[in-house]
Coordinates of C-alpha atoms in Angstrom, one line a residue:
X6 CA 0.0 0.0 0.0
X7 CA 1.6 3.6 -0.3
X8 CA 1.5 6.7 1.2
X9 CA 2.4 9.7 0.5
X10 CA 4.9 11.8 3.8
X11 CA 4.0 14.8 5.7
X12 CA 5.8 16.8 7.4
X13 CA 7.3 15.1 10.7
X14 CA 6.2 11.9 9.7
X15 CA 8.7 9.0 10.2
X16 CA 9.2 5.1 9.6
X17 CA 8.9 4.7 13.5
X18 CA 5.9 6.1 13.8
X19 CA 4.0 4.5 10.3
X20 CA 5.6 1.1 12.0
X21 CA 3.2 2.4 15.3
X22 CA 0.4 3.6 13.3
X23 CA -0.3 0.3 11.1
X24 CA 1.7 -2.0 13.3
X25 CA 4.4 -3.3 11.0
X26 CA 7.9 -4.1 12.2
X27 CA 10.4 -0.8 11.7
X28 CA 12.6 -2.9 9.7
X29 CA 9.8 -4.2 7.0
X30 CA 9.0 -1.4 6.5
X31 CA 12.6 0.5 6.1
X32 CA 13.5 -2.3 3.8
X33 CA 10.0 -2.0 1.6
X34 CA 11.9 1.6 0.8
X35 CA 15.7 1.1 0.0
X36 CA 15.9 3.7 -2.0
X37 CA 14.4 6.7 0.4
X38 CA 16.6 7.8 3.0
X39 CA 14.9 7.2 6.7
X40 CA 16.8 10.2 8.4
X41 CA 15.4 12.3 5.5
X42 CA 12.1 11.8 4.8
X43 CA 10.7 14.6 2.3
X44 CA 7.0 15.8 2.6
X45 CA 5.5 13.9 -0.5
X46 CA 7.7 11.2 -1.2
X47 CA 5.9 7.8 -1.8
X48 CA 6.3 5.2 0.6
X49 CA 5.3 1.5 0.6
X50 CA 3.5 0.1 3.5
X51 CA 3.4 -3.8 3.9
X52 CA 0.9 -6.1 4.0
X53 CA -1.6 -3.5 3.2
X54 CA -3.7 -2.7 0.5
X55 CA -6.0 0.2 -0.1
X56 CA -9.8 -0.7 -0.7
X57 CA -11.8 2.0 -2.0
X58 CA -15.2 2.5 0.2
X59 CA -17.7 5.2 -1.1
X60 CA -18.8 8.1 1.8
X61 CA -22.5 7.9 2.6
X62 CA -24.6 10.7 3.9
X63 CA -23.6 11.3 7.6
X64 CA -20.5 9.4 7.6
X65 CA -17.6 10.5 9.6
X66 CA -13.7 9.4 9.9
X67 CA -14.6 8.3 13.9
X68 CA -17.7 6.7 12.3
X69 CA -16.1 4.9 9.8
X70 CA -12.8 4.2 11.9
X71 CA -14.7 2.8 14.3
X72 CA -16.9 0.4 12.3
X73 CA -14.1 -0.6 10.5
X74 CA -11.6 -1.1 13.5
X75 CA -9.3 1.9 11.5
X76 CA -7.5 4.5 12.8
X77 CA -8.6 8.1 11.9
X78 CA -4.9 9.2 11.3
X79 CA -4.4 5.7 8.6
X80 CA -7.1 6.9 6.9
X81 CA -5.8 10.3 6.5
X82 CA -2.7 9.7 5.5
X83 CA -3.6 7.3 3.0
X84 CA -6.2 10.1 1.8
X85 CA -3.8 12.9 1.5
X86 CA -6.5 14.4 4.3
X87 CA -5.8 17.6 5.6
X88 CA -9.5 18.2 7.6
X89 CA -11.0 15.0 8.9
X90 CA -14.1 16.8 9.1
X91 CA -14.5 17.4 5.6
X92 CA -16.1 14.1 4.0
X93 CA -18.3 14.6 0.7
X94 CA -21.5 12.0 0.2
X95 CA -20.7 9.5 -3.3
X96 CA -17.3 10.4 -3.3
X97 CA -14.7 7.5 -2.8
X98 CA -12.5 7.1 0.4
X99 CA -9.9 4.8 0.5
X100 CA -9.3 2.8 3.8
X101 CA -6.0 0.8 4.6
X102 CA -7.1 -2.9 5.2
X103 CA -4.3 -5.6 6.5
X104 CA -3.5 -8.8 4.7
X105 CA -4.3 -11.7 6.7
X106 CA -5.3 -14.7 4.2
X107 CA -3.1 -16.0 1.9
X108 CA -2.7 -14.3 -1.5
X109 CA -1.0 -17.8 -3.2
X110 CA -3.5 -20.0 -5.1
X111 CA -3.6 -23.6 -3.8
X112 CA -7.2 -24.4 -5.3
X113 CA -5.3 -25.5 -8.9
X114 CA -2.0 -26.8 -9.9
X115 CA -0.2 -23.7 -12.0
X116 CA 2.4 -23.2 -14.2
X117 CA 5.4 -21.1 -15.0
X118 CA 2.9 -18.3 -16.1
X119 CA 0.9 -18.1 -13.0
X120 CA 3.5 -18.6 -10.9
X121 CA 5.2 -15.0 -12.6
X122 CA 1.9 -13.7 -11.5
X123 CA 1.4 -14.4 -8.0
X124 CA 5.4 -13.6 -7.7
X125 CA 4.5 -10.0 -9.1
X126 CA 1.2 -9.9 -6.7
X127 CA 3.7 -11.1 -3.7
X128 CA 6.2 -8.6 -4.7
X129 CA 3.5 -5.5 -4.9
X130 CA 2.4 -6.7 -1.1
X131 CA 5.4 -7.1 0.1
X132 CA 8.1 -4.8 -1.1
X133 CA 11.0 -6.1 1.4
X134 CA 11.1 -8.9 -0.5
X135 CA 13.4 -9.4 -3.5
X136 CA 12.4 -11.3 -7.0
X137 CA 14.9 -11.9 -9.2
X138 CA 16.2 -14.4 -12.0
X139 CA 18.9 -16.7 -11.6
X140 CA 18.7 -18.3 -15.2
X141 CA 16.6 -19.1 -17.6
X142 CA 15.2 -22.4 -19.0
X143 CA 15.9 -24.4 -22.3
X144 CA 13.2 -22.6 -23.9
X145 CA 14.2 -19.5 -22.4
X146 CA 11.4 -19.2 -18.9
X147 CA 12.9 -17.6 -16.3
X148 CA 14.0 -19.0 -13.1
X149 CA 12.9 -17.1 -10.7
X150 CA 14.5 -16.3 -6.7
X151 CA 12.7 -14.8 -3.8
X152 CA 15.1 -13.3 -1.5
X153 CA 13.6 -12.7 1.7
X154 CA 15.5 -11.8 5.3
X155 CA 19.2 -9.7 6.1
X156 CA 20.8 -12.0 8.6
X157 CA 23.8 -13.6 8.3
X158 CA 22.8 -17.1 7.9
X159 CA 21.8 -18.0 4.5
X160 CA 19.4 -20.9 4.2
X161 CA 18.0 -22.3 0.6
X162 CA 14.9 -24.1 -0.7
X163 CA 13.8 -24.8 -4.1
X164 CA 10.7 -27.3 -5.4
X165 CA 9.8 -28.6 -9.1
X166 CA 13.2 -30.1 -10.0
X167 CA 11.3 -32.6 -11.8
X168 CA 7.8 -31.7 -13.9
X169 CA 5.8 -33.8 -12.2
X170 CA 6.5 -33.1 -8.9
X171 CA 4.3 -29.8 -9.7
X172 CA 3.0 -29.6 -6.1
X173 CA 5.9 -29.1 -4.1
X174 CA 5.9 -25.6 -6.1
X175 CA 2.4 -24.6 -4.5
X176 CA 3.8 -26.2 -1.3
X177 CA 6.6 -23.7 -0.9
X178 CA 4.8 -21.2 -2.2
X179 CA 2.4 -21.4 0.4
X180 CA 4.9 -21.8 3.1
X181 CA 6.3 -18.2 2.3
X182 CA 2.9 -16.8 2.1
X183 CA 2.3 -18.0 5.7
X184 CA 5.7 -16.5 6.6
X185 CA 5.6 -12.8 4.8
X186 CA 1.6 -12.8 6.4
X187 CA 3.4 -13.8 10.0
X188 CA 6.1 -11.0 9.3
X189 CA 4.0 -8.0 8.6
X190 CA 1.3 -9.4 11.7
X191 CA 3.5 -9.8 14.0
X192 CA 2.2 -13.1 14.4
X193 CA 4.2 -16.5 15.1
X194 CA 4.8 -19.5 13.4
X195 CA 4.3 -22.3 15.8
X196 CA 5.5 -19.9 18.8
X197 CA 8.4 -18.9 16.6
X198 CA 8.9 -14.9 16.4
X199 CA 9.7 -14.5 12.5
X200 CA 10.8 -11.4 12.6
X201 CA 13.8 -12.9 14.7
X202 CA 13.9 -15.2 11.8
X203 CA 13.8 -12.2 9.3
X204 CA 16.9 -10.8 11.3
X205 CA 18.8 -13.5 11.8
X206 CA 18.5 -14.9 7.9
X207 CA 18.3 -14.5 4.9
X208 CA 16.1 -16.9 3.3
X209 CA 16.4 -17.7 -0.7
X210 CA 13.9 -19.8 -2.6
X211 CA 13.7 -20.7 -6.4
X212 CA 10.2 -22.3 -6.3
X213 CA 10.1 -23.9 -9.8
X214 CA 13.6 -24.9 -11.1
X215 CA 12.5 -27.3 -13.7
X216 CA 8.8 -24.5 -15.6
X217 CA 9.2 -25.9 -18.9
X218 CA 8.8 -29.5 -17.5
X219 CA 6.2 -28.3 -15.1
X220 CA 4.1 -26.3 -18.0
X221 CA 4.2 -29.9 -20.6
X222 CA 3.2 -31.4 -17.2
X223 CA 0.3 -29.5 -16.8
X224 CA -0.3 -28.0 -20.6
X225 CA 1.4 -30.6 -23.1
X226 CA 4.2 -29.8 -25.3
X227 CA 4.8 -26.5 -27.3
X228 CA 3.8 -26.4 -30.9
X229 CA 7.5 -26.1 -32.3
X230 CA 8.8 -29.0 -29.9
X231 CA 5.5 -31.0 -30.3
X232 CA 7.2 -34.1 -32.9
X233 CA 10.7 -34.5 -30.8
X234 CA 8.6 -34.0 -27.5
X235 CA 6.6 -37.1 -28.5
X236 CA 9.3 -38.7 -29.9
X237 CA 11.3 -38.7 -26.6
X238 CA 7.6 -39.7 -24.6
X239 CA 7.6 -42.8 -26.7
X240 CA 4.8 -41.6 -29.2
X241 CA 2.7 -41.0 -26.3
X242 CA 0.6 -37.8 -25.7
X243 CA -0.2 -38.1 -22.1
X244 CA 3.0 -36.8 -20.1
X245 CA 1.7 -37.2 -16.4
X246 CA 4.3 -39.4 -15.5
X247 CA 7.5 -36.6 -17.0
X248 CA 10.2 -35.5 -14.5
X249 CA 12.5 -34.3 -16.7
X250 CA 13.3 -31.2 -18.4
X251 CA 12.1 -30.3 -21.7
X252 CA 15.2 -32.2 -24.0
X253 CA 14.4 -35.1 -21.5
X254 CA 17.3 -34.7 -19.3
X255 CA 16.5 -35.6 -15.4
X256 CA 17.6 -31.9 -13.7
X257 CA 18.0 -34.3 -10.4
X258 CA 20.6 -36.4 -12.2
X259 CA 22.8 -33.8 -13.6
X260 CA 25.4 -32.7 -10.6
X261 CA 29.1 -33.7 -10.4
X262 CA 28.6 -36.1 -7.3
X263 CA 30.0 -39.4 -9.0
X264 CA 27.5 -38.5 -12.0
X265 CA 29.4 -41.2 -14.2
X266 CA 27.7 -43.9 -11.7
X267 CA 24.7 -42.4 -12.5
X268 CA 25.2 -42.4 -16.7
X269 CA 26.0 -45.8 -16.4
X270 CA 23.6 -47.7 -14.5
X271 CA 20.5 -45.7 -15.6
X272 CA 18.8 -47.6 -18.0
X273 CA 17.7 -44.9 -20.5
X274 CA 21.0 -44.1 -22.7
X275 CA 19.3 -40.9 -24.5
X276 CA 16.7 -38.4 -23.5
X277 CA 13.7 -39.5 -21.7
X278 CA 10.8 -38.8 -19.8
X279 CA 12.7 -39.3 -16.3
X280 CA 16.0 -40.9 -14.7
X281 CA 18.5 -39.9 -18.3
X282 CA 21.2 -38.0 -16.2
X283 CA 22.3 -35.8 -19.7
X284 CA 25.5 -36.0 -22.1
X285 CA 27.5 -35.3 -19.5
X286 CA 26.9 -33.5 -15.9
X287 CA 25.7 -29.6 -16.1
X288 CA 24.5 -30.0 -19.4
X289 CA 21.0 -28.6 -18.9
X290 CA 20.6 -24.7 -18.1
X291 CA 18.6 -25.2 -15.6
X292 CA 21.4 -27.5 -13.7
X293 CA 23.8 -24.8 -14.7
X294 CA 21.6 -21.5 -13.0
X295 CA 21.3 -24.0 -9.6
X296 CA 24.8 -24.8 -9.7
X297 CA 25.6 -21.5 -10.3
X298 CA 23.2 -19.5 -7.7
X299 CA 25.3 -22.0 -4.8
X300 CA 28.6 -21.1 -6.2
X301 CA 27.8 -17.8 -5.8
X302 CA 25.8 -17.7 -2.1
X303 CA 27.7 -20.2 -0.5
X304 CA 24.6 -20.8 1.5
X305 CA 24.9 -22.7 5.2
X306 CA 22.1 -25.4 4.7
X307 CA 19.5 -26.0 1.6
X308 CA 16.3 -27.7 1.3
X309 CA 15.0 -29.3 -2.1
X310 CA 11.7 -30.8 -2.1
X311 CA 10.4 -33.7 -3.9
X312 CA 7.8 -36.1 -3.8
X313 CA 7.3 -39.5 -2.3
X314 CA 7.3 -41.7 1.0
X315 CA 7.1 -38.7 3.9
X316 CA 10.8 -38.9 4.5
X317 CA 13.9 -37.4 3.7
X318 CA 17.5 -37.5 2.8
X319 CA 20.6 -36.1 4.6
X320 CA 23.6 -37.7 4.3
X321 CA 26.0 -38.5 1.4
X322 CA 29.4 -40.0 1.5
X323 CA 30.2 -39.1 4.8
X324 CA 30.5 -36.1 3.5
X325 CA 27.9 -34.5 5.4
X326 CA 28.8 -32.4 8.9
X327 CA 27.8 -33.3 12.6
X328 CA 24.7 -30.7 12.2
X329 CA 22.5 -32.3 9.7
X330 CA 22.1 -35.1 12.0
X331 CA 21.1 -32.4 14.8
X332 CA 18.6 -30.5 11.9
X333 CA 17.6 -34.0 11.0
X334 CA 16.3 -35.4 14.1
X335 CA 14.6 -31.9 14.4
X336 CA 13.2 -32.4 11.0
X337 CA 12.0 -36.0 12.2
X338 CA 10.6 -34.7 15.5
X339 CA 8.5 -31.5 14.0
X340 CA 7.0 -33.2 11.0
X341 CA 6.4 -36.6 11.2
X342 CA 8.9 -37.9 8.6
X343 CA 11.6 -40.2 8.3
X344 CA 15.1 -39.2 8.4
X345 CA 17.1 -41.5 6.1
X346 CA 20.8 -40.8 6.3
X347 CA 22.2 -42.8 3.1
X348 CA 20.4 -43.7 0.1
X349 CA 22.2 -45.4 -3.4
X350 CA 21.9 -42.5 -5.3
X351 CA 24.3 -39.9 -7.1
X352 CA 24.4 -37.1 -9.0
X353 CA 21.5 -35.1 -7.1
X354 CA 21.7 -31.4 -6.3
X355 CA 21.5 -32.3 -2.4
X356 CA 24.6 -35.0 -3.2
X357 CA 26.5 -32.2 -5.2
X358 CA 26.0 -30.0 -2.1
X359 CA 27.0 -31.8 0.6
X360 CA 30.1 -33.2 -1.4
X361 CA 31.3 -29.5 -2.4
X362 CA 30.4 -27.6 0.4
X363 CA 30.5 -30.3 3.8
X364 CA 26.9 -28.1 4.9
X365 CA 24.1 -29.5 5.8
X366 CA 21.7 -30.6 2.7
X367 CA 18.3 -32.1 2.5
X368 CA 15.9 -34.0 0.2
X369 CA 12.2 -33.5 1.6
X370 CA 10.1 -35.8 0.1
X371 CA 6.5 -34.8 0.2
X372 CA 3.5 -36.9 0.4
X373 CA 2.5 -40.7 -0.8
X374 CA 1.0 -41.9 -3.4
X375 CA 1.5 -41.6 -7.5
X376 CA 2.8 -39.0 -9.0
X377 CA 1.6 -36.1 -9.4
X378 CA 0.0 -36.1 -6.4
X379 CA -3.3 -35.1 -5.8
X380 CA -4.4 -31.6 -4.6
X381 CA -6.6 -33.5 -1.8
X382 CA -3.6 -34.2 0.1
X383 CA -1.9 -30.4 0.0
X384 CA -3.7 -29.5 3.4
X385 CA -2.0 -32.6 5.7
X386 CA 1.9 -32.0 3.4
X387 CA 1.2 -28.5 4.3
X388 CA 0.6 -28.8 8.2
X389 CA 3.5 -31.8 8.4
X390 CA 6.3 -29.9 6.3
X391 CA 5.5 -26.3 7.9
X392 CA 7.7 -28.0 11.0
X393 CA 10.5 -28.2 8.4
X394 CA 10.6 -24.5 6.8
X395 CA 10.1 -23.1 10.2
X396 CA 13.0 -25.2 11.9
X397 CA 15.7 -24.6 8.7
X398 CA 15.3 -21.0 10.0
X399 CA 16.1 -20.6 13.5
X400 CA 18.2 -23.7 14.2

């Protein structure tokens, strides 16, 4: 929501006035100086929007205010008031109206397109928060990060390595919805105070790695890819069951972490519709932009989610530190899963992690059942994985 400053207004005091954290609200406005605030500069208020409410006869600001649990001084403001006494009748007052429900759809499975959206929607709501692209896709969709904390630790998550995995998008997603609404209500997170969180890290999440997959997932192949799309599916139309990207390569299988085990005992030889680790490892952009992003973060602990078997993965080679076994009991204790230290696999962008960078690395694996899983069971992998994303952050 913006405002527009008067004189002796200050950040401290709109943090009082609509009850936002000073710091949200400082960092919703990087590029105005706090100590200097000019009389008519624009400033972005979060977690609010403006909702336009038409002045019947013998309405007043107390009136209103009080009907609407508003303060008299919010509405000014966000009028450009100078006499709270002077309302017109049909004329259109606009009153300042908190977010509390989740602006992230969860109702239908979406692709890269309406996941651009809602990032642009979260973005407009919540200006501390940064979007920005870390790569783009074969067929040239962006891969989008949300940046969202200052502190010192650095924690990552990501979802939709592979296409049909879909849900673990709208999963995490909806985990950063609940945190940004927590944020700018000063509200915890199973008792957790996330503005500590918001302090102490800094929180990065790619949310769809794999959006060309996802989108032939959910919308079938692009007109100019149609005949080799096919051709890799096996002449089949239906491509429910794809995990890989769009040339067929399995994103999951692509990291130098023994990846030559992986090309040689995976039975497809050329690309497929899951499990054909690529040419050689780092093939795929998509690989590359993920590879890259860590290379350049160095973050202290990431989080990729999957689907499959309520359980999850933290070890590899021995190369994994003394504290994932610490986050991974916590893991076990707050959601309900399994913790499964070692697992015959290589080549994953958890494996790759923990091999490079001797941190702590995870492979959440969502739900049970067939893949894609159905929509009728994001409620429960909501309420058990919340534990997860809440615990990565303050531990």
């Amino acid at each position: 929501m913006e405002v527009r400053v008067r004189e002796g207004d200050s950040y401290a005091y709109y943090g009082r006035l609509f009850m936002v954290p000073l710091e949200l609200i400082i960092d919703s406005n990087e590029n105005v100086n706090p100590s200097n605030l000019k009389t008519g500069t624009k400033i972005m208020i979060p977690g609010y929007v403006s909702i336009p409410y038409t002045i019947k006869e013998e309405d007043t600001l107390w009136k209103i205010g009080n009907a609407k649990n508003l303060s008299i001084d919010a509405m000014m403001i966000l009028n450009q008031m100078q006499n709270p006494n002077k309302l017109t009748t049909g004329e259109t007052l606009y009153l300042p109206e908190r977010i509390t429900q989740q602006h992230v759809s969860s109702k239908l499975p979406y692709g890269s397109e309406i996941l651009m959206k809602q990032l642009k929607t979260l973005k407009k709501l919540y200006p501390f928060i940064n979007v920005d692209t870390v790569g783009t896709s074969v067929l040239g969709n962006p891969i989008q990060e949300i940046r969202i904390g200052k502190g010192l630790k650095k924690v990552h998550m990501n979802a939709s390595f592979h296409a049909n995995e879909w849900i673990t998008t709208m999963v995490l997603m909806n985990l950063v919805n609940q945190y940004l609404i927590s944020l700018t209500n000063r509200s915890p997170l199973r008792g957790i105070n996330t503005i500590n969180l918001y302090n102490d890290t800094e929180l990065s999440i790619v949310p769809m790695v794999n959006p060309d997959g996802v989108d032939l997932v959910l919308n079938g192949p692009p007109t100019s890819r149609r005949e080799e799309i096919i051709n890799i599916n096996e002449g089949s139309d239906e491509f429910v069951h794809w995990k890989a990207n769009i040339r067929g390569v399995d994103l999951n299988n692509q990291f130098p972490a023994n990846w030559e085990i992986e090309q040689e005992r995976k039975a497809p030889k050329s690309p497929a519709p899951r499990d054909f680790p690529g040419k050689s490892s780092l093939s795929e952009p998509e690989a590359i932009a993920m590879a890259d992003l860590i290379k350049k973060n160095q973050y202290d602990r990431i989080l990729a989610y999957h689907t499959q078997g309520e359980e999850f993965y933290w070890g590899y080679e021995g190369f994994e530190p003394p504290d994932s076994e610490v986050l991974a009991r916590e893991f076990e204790r707050v959601s309900g899963y399994k913790a499964i230290r070692n697992f015959d696999s290589h080549a994953g962008f958890k494996d790759w992690y923990i091999q490079e960078y001797k941190r702590p690395g995870f492979t959440i694996e969502l739900g049970r059942g067939i893949n894609p899983l159905p929509l009728s069971q994001f409620k429960d992998i909501i309420q058990k994985v919340e534990g997860i994303f809440i615990a990565s952050l303050y531990l």
